[in-house]
């Protein structure tokens, strides 16, 4: 149909397209598609029958595109992540690096612009293929934005938490290294050094309670992982129902600890979960702004690689606004400038919490080592 890759849609293609989207292309939608052709079917007709009959009708390009549009569910907001490059870059250097990337990736539509004296933005549009899907929707057009921020002699990159965006960063690092004629060290927020359940739980507890100018209101969801499960095959050894029960159990503990300021580590329920090898890997929570306009924001943060504590990602799902003496009943979208501020707040807080925990662990290890040496000497 496009780019010479597919010139027509067969009856089977239409049938597969209609059949594979039960949640979006419901019986009511199928009746609408038929009525657009002047065909009226009984409400008692089965979905399979409707799919079969509609797929045998003639469909031109616009018809197929219309079905694809109705078939695609609204994409869940992609989570965000960040990468720190230990090198400063001028605006001119960024332009040259992006131009070099564009030259190497001619099939991608790459644009860029300067947002401020310290910020630069790169947008790209690319094709993504998923051959597990039916033929007409195997190729999807995607977009990604890479934000560059210069701060404290380093370059911070904010990107979608996707494999494609990470591949783009790797390619950009190559270009930067070639231009600077030096290795470009990169750093992400990860818990590889903090491999104890207490330390990983402390990271999330401190994160949700330390956002500047925000007060924690409620923790709505947790994900947990077990250090024991790292040695078990995912498909054969993990009971998902059991894991869900553990998450609910841990959530009740964290809610109580976070809101009442008690000691998580001293909780009997937590001690039991810890003994079974469980620790927090992701959290969703709401925090209320401590000053006017007192907005309530829904946050989400966690690690994609749950066992290793790598690939940190986060999101702002929306906000409850205080209007006419009451809060809105549903989450409202957050404006881009406000979202940038909230993202920066999560990133800075996570880095600070991680730095403090690593320093505290190192301090404890040093004290233990000195105590050991002193004991051996005596």
Short mmCIF file of C-alpha atoms in Angstrom, two decimals, residues 16-283:
data_model
loop_
_atom_site.label_atom_id
_atom_site.label_comp_id
_atom_site.label_asym_id
_atom_site.label_seq_id
_atom_site.Cartn_x
_atom_site.Cartn_y
_atom_site.Cartn_z
CA UNK A 16 -7.38 -10.55 10.32
CA UNK A 17 -7.44 -6.81 10.97
CA UNK A 18 -11.05 -6.87 12.17
CA UNK A 19 -10.59 -10.07 14.17
CA UNK A 20 -7.48 -8.96 16.05
CA UNK A 21 -9.01 -5.88 17.69
CA UNK A 22 -11.94 -7.11 19.76
CA UNK A 23 -11.54 -4.41 22.38
CA UNK A 24 -11.62 -1.56 19.85
CA UNK A 25 -13.60 -2.90 16.92
CA UNK A 26 -16.60 -4.14 18.87
CA UNK A 27 -19.90 -5.43 17.50
CA UNK A 28 -21.24 -1.87 17.54
CA UNK A 29 -18.30 -0.63 15.46
CA UNK A 30 -18.80 -3.50 13.00
CA UNK A 31 -22.47 -2.54 12.62
CA UNK A 32 -21.36 1.07 11.96
CA UNK A 33 -18.95 -0.10 9.26
CA UNK A 34 -21.74 -2.12 7.63
CA UNK A 35 -24.27 0.73 7.84
CA UNK A 36 -21.77 3.00 6.07
CA UNK A 37 -22.18 0.60 3.13
CA UNK A 38 -25.98 0.62 3.39
CA UNK A 39 -26.04 -2.83 5.02
CA UNK A 40 -28.04 -3.58 8.13
CA UNK A 41 -27.52 -6.75 10.15
CA UNK A 42 -29.49 -8.14 13.05
CA UNK A 43 -28.21 -7.30 16.52
CA UNK A 44 -28.22 -11.04 17.15
CA UNK A 45 -25.53 -11.67 14.52
CA UNK A 46 -22.31 -12.99 16.06
CA UNK A 47 -19.12 -10.97 15.87
CA UNK A 48 -17.46 -13.67 13.77
CA UNK A 49 -20.28 -13.51 11.23
CA UNK A 50 -20.05 -9.72 10.98
CA UNK A 51 -16.27 -9.90 10.51
CA UNK A 52 -16.62 -12.53 7.82
CA UNK A 53 -19.20 -10.56 5.83
CA UNK A 54 -17.52 -7.16 6.12
CA UNK A 55 -14.13 -8.57 5.11
CA UNK A 56 -15.65 -9.80 1.81
CA UNK A 57 -16.78 -6.30 0.84
CA UNK A 58 -14.69 -4.09 -1.42
CA UNK A 59 -12.31 -1.76 0.46
CA UNK A 60 -10.33 1.07 -1.05
CA UNK A 61 -7.28 2.74 0.50
CA UNK A 62 -9.30 5.16 2.65
CA UNK A 63 -11.49 2.32 3.92
CA UNK A 64 -8.45 0.32 5.04
CA UNK A 65 -6.81 3.33 6.68
CA UNK A 66 -10.09 4.08 8.48
CA UNK A 67 -10.25 0.56 9.90
CA UNK A 68 -6.62 0.74 11.00
CA UNK A 69 -7.28 4.06 12.75
CA UNK A 70 -10.29 2.60 14.57
CA UNK A 71 -8.39 -0.56 15.38
CA UNK A 72 -5.47 1.18 17.10
CA UNK A 73 -6.05 1.80 20.77
CA UNK A 74 -4.98 5.09 22.26
CA UNK A 75 -1.33 4.58 23.10
CA UNK A 76 -0.56 4.63 26.77
CA UNK A 77 1.69 7.51 27.62
CA UNK A 78 5.25 6.34 27.18
CA UNK A 79 7.42 6.53 30.22
CA UNK A 80 10.51 8.71 30.22
CA UNK A 81 14.11 8.13 31.21
CA UNK A 82 17.33 10.13 31.24
CA UNK A 83 20.99 9.61 30.47
CA UNK A 84 23.86 11.78 31.69
CA UNK A 85 26.89 12.32 29.45
CA UNK A 86 29.97 13.49 31.32
CA UNK A 87 30.85 16.11 28.72
CA UNK A 88 29.59 19.62 27.93
CA UNK A 89 28.31 20.42 24.42
CA UNK A 90 27.72 23.77 22.80
CA UNK A 91 24.68 24.41 20.64
CA UNK A 92 26.87 24.38 17.52
CA UNK A 93 28.39 21.04 18.52
CA UNK A 94 24.92 19.57 19.07
CA UNK A 95 23.84 20.75 15.63
CA UNK A 96 26.86 19.06 14.07
CA UNK A 97 26.27 15.83 15.99
CA UNK A 98 22.60 15.71 14.97
CA UNK A 99 23.52 16.48 11.35
CA UNK A 100 25.95 13.54 11.41
CA UNK A 101 23.24 11.30 12.86
CA UNK A 102 20.80 12.41 10.15
CA UNK A 103 23.34 11.59 7.45
CA UNK A 104 23.74 8.05 8.82
CA UNK A 105 19.98 7.46 9.17
CA UNK A 106 18.43 8.68 5.90
CA UNK A 107 15.20 6.72 6.43
CA UNK A 108 14.40 8.68 9.58
CA UNK A 109 12.87 12.15 9.50
CA UNK A 110 15.07 14.16 11.87
CA UNK A 111 14.44 17.77 12.87
CA UNK A 112 15.88 19.88 15.69
CA UNK A 113 15.62 23.30 17.26
CA UNK A 114 17.07 25.35 20.11
CA UNK A 115 14.64 25.82 23.00
CA UNK A 116 16.78 28.03 25.23
CA UNK A 117 20.41 28.94 25.85
CA UNK A 118 20.96 25.61 27.64
CA UNK A 119 18.34 23.38 25.96
CA UNK A 120 18.20 21.77 22.54
CA UNK A 121 15.58 19.40 21.15
CA UNK A 122 15.83 16.68 18.50
CA UNK A 123 12.69 15.09 17.03
CA UNK A 124 12.68 12.00 14.85
CA UNK A 125 10.02 9.98 13.04
CA UNK A 126 10.79 6.36 12.21
CA UNK A 127 9.12 3.12 11.18
CA UNK A 128 8.74 0.31 13.68
CA UNK A 129 7.97 -3.26 12.61
CA UNK A 130 6.17 -5.92 14.63
CA UNK A 131 5.84 -9.11 12.60
CA UNK A 132 3.75 -10.78 15.30
CA UNK A 133 0.83 -8.57 14.23
CA UNK A 134 -1.46 -9.01 11.26
CA UNK A 135 0.09 -7.90 7.95
CA UNK A 136 -1.63 -4.53 7.55
CA UNK A 137 -0.36 -3.18 10.87
CA UNK A 138 3.10 -4.72 11.07
CA UNK A 139 4.59 -1.38 10.13
CA UNK A 140 3.84 1.54 12.45
CA UNK A 141 5.16 5.08 12.31
CA UNK A 142 6.57 6.23 15.62
CA UNK A 143 7.98 9.47 16.98
CA UNK A 144 10.66 10.14 19.57
CA UNK A 145 12.01 13.30 21.15
CA UNK A 146 15.50 13.68 22.59
CA UNK A 147 15.96 16.70 24.87
CA UNK A 148 19.49 17.96 25.59
CA UNK A 149 20.11 20.03 28.72
CA UNK A 150 23.47 21.53 29.67
CA UNK A 151 24.04 21.65 33.42
CA UNK A 152 27.11 21.65 35.68
CA UNK A 153 29.47 20.84 32.82
CA UNK A 154 27.45 17.79 31.78
CA UNK A 155 24.88 17.00 29.10
CA UNK A 156 21.60 15.51 30.29
CA UNK A 157 19.49 13.67 27.73
CA UNK A 158 15.79 13.06 28.39
CA UNK A 159 14.30 10.40 26.13
CA UNK A 160 11.34 8.00 25.85
CA UNK A 161 11.99 4.80 27.78
CA UNK A 162 12.11 2.65 24.63
CA UNK A 163 14.74 0.47 22.99
CA UNK A 164 14.71 2.74 19.93
CA UNK A 165 15.43 5.88 21.96
CA UNK A 166 18.28 4.13 23.76
CA UNK A 167 19.71 3.05 20.40
CA UNK A 168 19.53 6.68 19.26
CA UNK A 169 21.48 7.77 22.34
CA UNK A 170 24.15 5.14 21.66
CA UNK A 171 24.48 6.44 18.10
CA UNK A 172 24.70 10.03 19.32
CA UNK A 173 27.38 9.04 21.82
CA UNK A 174 29.45 7.62 18.97
CA UNK A 175 29.16 10.90 17.08
CA UNK A 176 30.02 12.95 20.15
CA UNK A 177 33.04 10.76 20.93
CA UNK A 178 34.26 11.12 17.34
CA UNK A 179 33.89 14.90 17.49
CA UNK A 180 35.48 15.29 20.92
CA UNK A 181 38.12 12.65 20.14
CA UNK A 182 37.60 11.09 23.56
CA UNK A 183 35.48 8.51 25.30
CA UNK A 184 32.13 9.84 26.52
CA UNK A 185 31.19 8.24 29.87
CA UNK A 186 27.45 7.94 30.43
CA UNK A 187 25.47 7.41 33.58
CA UNK A 188 21.91 6.36 34.34
CA UNK A 189 19.88 6.10 37.52
CA UNK A 190 20.24 2.46 38.57
CA UNK A 191 20.42 0.43 41.77
CA UNK A 192 23.15 -2.03 40.83
CA UNK A 193 25.23 -0.98 43.84
CA UNK A 194 22.23 -1.22 46.17
CA UNK A 195 21.54 -4.95 46.08
CA UNK A 196 19.93 -5.28 49.51
CA UNK A 197 16.11 -5.26 49.87
CA UNK A 198 16.28 -2.57 52.59
CA UNK A 199 18.37 -0.31 50.36
CA UNK A 200 16.09 -0.67 47.34
CA UNK A 201 12.97 -0.10 49.40
CA UNK A 202 14.62 2.94 50.99
CA UNK A 203 15.26 4.38 47.51
CA UNK A 204 11.55 4.40 46.66
CA UNK A 205 10.42 5.54 50.10
CA UNK A 206 12.82 8.47 50.05
CA UNK A 207 11.95 9.34 46.45
CA UNK A 208 8.20 9.64 46.99
CA UNK A 209 8.63 11.60 50.23
CA UNK A 210 11.43 13.95 49.12
CA UNK A 211 10.01 15.76 46.10
CA UNK A 212 10.63 19.46 46.84
CA UNK A 213 7.51 21.56 47.50
CA UNK A 214 5.27 18.47 47.30
CA UNK A 215 3.72 16.42 50.09
CA UNK A 216 2.93 12.73 49.64
CA UNK A 217 -0.81 12.00 49.68
CA UNK A 218 -1.24 8.35 48.74
CA UNK A 219 0.54 5.39 47.20
CA UNK A 220 -1.80 3.74 44.71
CA UNK A 221 0.26 0.88 43.25
CA UNK A 222 3.45 -1.06 43.85
CA UNK A 223 5.41 -3.60 41.89
CA UNK A 224 7.69 -5.96 43.75
CA UNK A 225 10.32 -8.50 42.80
CA UNK A 226 11.97 -11.35 44.63
CA UNK A 227 15.72 -11.89 44.76
CA UNK A 228 14.91 -15.59 44.86
CA UNK A 229 13.00 -15.35 41.58
CA UNK A 230 16.17 -14.27 39.79
CA UNK A 231 17.22 -17.91 39.80
CA UNK A 232 13.84 -19.16 38.54
CA UNK A 233 12.61 -19.28 34.96
CA UNK A 234 9.92 -16.62 34.46
CA UNK A 235 7.43 -18.90 32.73
CA UNK A 236 7.85 -21.97 34.90
CA UNK A 237 8.63 -20.68 38.36
CA UNK A 238 6.77 -17.43 39.13
CA UNK A 239 3.20 -17.54 40.37
CA UNK A 240 1.65 -14.29 39.12
CA UNK A 241 -1.30 -14.56 41.49
CA UNK A 242 1.08 -14.97 44.41
CA UNK A 243 3.10 -11.98 43.24
CA UNK A 244 -0.07 -9.86 43.00
CA UNK A 245 -0.94 -10.85 46.56
CA UNK A 246 2.54 -9.89 47.74
CA UNK A 247 2.25 -6.51 45.99
CA UNK A 248 -1.07 -5.84 47.73
CA UNK A 249 0.46 -6.83 51.05
CA UNK A 250 3.48 -4.58 50.54
CA UNK A 251 1.23 -1.71 49.39
CA UNK A 252 -0.70 -1.77 52.65
CA UNK A 253 2.58 -1.57 54.57
CA UNK A 254 4.03 1.26 52.45
CA UNK A 255 0.79 3.27 52.64
CA UNK A 256 0.91 3.10 56.42
CA UNK A 257 4.64 3.81 56.63
CA UNK A 258 4.71 6.62 54.06
CA UNK A 259 1.74 8.52 55.42
CA UNK A 260 2.34 8.00 59.13
CA UNK A 261 6.12 8.32 59.04
CA UNK A 262 6.78 5.03 60.78
CA UNK A 263 9.83 2.85 60.28
CA UNK A 264 9.35 0.58 57.29
CA UNK A 265 12.18 -1.73 58.31
CA UNK A 266 10.60 -2.39 61.71
CA UNK A 267 7.22 -3.43 60.32
CA UNK A 268 6.50 -7.14 61.02
CA UNK A 269 4.82 -7.53 57.62
CA UNK A 270 7.82 -6.00 55.86
CA UNK A 271 10.21 -8.21 57.79
CA UNK A 272 8.22 -11.24 56.63
CA UNK A 273 8.28 -10.07 53.00
CA UNK A 274 11.99 -9.33 53.24
CA UNK A 275 12.64 -12.83 54.58
CA UNK A 276 10.86 -14.13 51.48
CA UNK A 277 13.17 -12.03 49.30
CA UNK A 278 10.82 -9.24 48.16
CA UNK A 279 11.61 -5.59 47.47
CA UNK A 280 9.91 -2.69 45.64
CA UNK A 281 10.70 -2.18 41.94
CA UNK A 282 8.07 0.39 40.90
CA UNK A 283 5.60 2.73 42.57
#
